[in-house]
Coordinates of C-alpha atoms in Angstrom, one line a residue:
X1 CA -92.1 4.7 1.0
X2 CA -90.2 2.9 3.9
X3 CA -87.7 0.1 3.1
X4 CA -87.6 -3.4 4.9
X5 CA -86.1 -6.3 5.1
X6 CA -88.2 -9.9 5.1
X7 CA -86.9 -13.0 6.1
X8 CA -89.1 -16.0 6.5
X9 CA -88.5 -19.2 7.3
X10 CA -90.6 -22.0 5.4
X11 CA -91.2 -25.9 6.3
X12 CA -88.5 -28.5 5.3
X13 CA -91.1 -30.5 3.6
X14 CA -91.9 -28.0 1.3
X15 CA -90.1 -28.2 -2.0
X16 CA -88.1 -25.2 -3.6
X17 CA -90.7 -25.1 -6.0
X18 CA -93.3 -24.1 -3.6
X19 CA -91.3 -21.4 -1.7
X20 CA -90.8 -19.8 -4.8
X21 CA -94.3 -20.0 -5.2
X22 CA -94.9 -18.7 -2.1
X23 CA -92.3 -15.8 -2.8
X24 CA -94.1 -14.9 -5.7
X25 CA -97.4 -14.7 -4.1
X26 CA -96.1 -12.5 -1.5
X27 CA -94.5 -9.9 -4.6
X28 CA -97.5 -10.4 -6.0
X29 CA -99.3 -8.5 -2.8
X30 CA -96.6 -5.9 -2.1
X31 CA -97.0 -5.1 -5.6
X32 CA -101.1 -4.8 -5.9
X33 CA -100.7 -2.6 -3.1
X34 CA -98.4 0.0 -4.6
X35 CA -95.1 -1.1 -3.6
X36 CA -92.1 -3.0 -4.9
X37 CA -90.0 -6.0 -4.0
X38 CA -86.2 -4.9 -4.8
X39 CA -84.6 -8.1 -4.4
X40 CA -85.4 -11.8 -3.4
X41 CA -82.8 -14.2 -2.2
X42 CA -83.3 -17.5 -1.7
X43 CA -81.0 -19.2 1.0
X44 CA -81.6 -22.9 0.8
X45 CA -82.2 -25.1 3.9
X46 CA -80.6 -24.5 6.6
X47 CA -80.6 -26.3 10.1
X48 CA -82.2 -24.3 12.8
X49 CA -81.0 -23.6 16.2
X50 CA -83.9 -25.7 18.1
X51 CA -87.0 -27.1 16.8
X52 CA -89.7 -24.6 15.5
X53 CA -92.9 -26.9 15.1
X54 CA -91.5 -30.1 15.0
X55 CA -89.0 -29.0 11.7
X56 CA -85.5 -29.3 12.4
X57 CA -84.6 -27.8 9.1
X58 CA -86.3 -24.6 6.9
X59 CA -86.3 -22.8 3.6
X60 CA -84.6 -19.4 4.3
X61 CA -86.1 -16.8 2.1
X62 CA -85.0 -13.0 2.2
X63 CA -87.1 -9.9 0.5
X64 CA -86.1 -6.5 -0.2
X65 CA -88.9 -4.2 0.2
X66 CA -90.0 -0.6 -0.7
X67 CA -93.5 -0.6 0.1
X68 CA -96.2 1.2 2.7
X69 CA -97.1 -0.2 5.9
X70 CA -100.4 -1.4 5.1
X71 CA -98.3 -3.9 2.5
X72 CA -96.2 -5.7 5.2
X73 CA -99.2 -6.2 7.4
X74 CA -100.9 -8.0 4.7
X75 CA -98.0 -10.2 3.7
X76 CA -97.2 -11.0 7.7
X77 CA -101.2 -11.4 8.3
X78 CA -100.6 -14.2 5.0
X79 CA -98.3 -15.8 6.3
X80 CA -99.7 -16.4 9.8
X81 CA -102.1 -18.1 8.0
X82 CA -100.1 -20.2 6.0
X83 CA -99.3 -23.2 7.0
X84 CA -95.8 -23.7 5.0
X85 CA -94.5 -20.3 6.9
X86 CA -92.9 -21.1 10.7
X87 CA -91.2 -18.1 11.5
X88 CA -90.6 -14.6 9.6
X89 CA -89.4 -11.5 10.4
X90 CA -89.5 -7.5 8.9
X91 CA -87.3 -5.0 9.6
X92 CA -87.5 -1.2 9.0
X93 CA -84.1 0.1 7.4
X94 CA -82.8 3.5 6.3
X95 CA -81.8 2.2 2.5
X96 CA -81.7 -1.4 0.9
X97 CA -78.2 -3.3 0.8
X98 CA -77.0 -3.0 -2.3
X99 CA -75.5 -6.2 -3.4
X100 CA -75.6 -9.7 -2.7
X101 CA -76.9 -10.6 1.6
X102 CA -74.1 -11.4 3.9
X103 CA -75.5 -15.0 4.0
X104 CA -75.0 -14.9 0.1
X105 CA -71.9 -13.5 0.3
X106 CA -70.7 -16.4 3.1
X107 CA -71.7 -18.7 0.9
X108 CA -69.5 -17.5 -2.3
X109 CA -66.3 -17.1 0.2
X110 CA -67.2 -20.5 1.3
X111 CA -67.9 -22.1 -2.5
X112 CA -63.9 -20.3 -3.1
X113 CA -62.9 -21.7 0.0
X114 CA -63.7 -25.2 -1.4
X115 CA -62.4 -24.8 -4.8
X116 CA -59.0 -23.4 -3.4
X117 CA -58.7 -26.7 -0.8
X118 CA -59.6 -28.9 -3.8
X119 CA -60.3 -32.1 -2.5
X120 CA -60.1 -33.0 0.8
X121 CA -59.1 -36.4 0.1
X122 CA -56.2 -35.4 -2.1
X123 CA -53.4 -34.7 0.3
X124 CA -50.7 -36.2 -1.4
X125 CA -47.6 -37.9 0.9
X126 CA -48.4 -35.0 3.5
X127 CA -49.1 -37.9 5.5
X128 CA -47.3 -40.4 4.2
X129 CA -44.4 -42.1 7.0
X130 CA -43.0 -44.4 4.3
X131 CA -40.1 -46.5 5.4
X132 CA -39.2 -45.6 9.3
X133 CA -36.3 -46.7 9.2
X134 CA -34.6 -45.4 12.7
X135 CA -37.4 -48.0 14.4
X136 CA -37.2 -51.6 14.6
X137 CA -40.0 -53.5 12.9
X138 CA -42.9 -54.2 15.8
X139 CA -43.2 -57.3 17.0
X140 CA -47.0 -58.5 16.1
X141 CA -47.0 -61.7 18.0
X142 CA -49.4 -60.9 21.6
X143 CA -47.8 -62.1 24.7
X144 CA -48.9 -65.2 26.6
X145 CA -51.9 -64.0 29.0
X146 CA -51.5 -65.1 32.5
X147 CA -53.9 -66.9 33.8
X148 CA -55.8 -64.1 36.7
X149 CA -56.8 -62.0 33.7
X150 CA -58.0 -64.4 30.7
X151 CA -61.4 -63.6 31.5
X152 CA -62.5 -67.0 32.4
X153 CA -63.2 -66.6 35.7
X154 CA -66.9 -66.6 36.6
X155 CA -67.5 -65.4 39.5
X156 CA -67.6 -68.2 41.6
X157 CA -65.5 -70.1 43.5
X158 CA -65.5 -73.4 44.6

C-alpha cells in the first residue's frame, strides 16, 4: 500500500477536544477500510497566511498514512463535508518520516531556545548606565517660549 501524508487545517472555534475527535474519526475510516494511520501529530493553532473562511487562526493536524487509494478519497470526501475542516491536503510519498515532523521538531529547538535565554526580562546590569559621571547633570528646567510659537495664536488677526 501507498504512503501519504495528511495535513488539515480545522476551525479556530473548534476546541482541541474536537480535533481529536475528528482525528479519531478519520483513523477510524482509514482503518475500516484496510489501512493504517502510522502517526498523528497534532500542531496547535497556528495563524494563517490570509483569511480562509473568515478564520484567521486553525488547528493544524498532520497523519501518517499507509493505506489504499479508495481510503484517502473517503477521508477527503468527509472532510469536504465537514464543516470544522477549512483546508487539507494529501501527499503521496516514497516512505513515512521517521521521527518527530519538522514543525514538531521547530517547535522543540524553539522550547530549548527559550529555556537557554531564560527570561527575557532578566538581563541583569547589561543595560544598566549607573553613575555617568564624564557628563554634567542635565538641566530639567524648559526654556522661556517666545512668544511667535506658544500656540496661542488663532488664526486671526486683528
Amino acid at each position: 500500500m501507498p504512503f501519504y501524508e495528511h495535513v488539515y487545517l480545522a476551525r479556530q472555534d473548534a476546541s482541541a477536544q474536537q480535533v481529536e475527535e475528528l482525528t479519531a474519526q478519520l483513523k477510524g475510516v482509514v482503518e475500516g477500510l484496510g489501512g493504517t494511520v502510522a502517526k498523528t501529530e497534532y500542531w496547535g493553532v497556528k495563524s494563517l497566511s490570509y483569511r480562509l473562511r473568515k478564520n484567521r487562526k486553525a488547528h493544524f493536524t498532520l497523519m501518517n498514512i499507509d493505506a489504499t487509494p479508495p481510503a484517502i478519497n473517503e477521508i477527503e470526501r468527509l472532510e469536504r463535508l465537514n464543516e470544522e475542516v477549512l483546508r487539507y491536503l494529501t501527499i503521496r510519498v516514497e516512505e513515512p518520516e521517521a521521527g518527530p515532523s519538522a514543525m514538531m521538531r521547530r517547535a522543540e529547538r524553539d522550547r530549548d531556545r527559550d529555556e537557554r535565554r531564560g527570561d527575557r526580562f532578566d538581563r541583569g546590569d547589561r543595560f544598566d548606565r549607573g553613575d555617568r559621571g564624564d557628563r554634567p547633570p542635565r538641566d530639567r528646567e524648559r526654556r522661556p517660549r517666545d512668544e511667535s510659537s506658544d500656540g496661542a495664536n488663532t488664526g486671526t488677526e486683528e
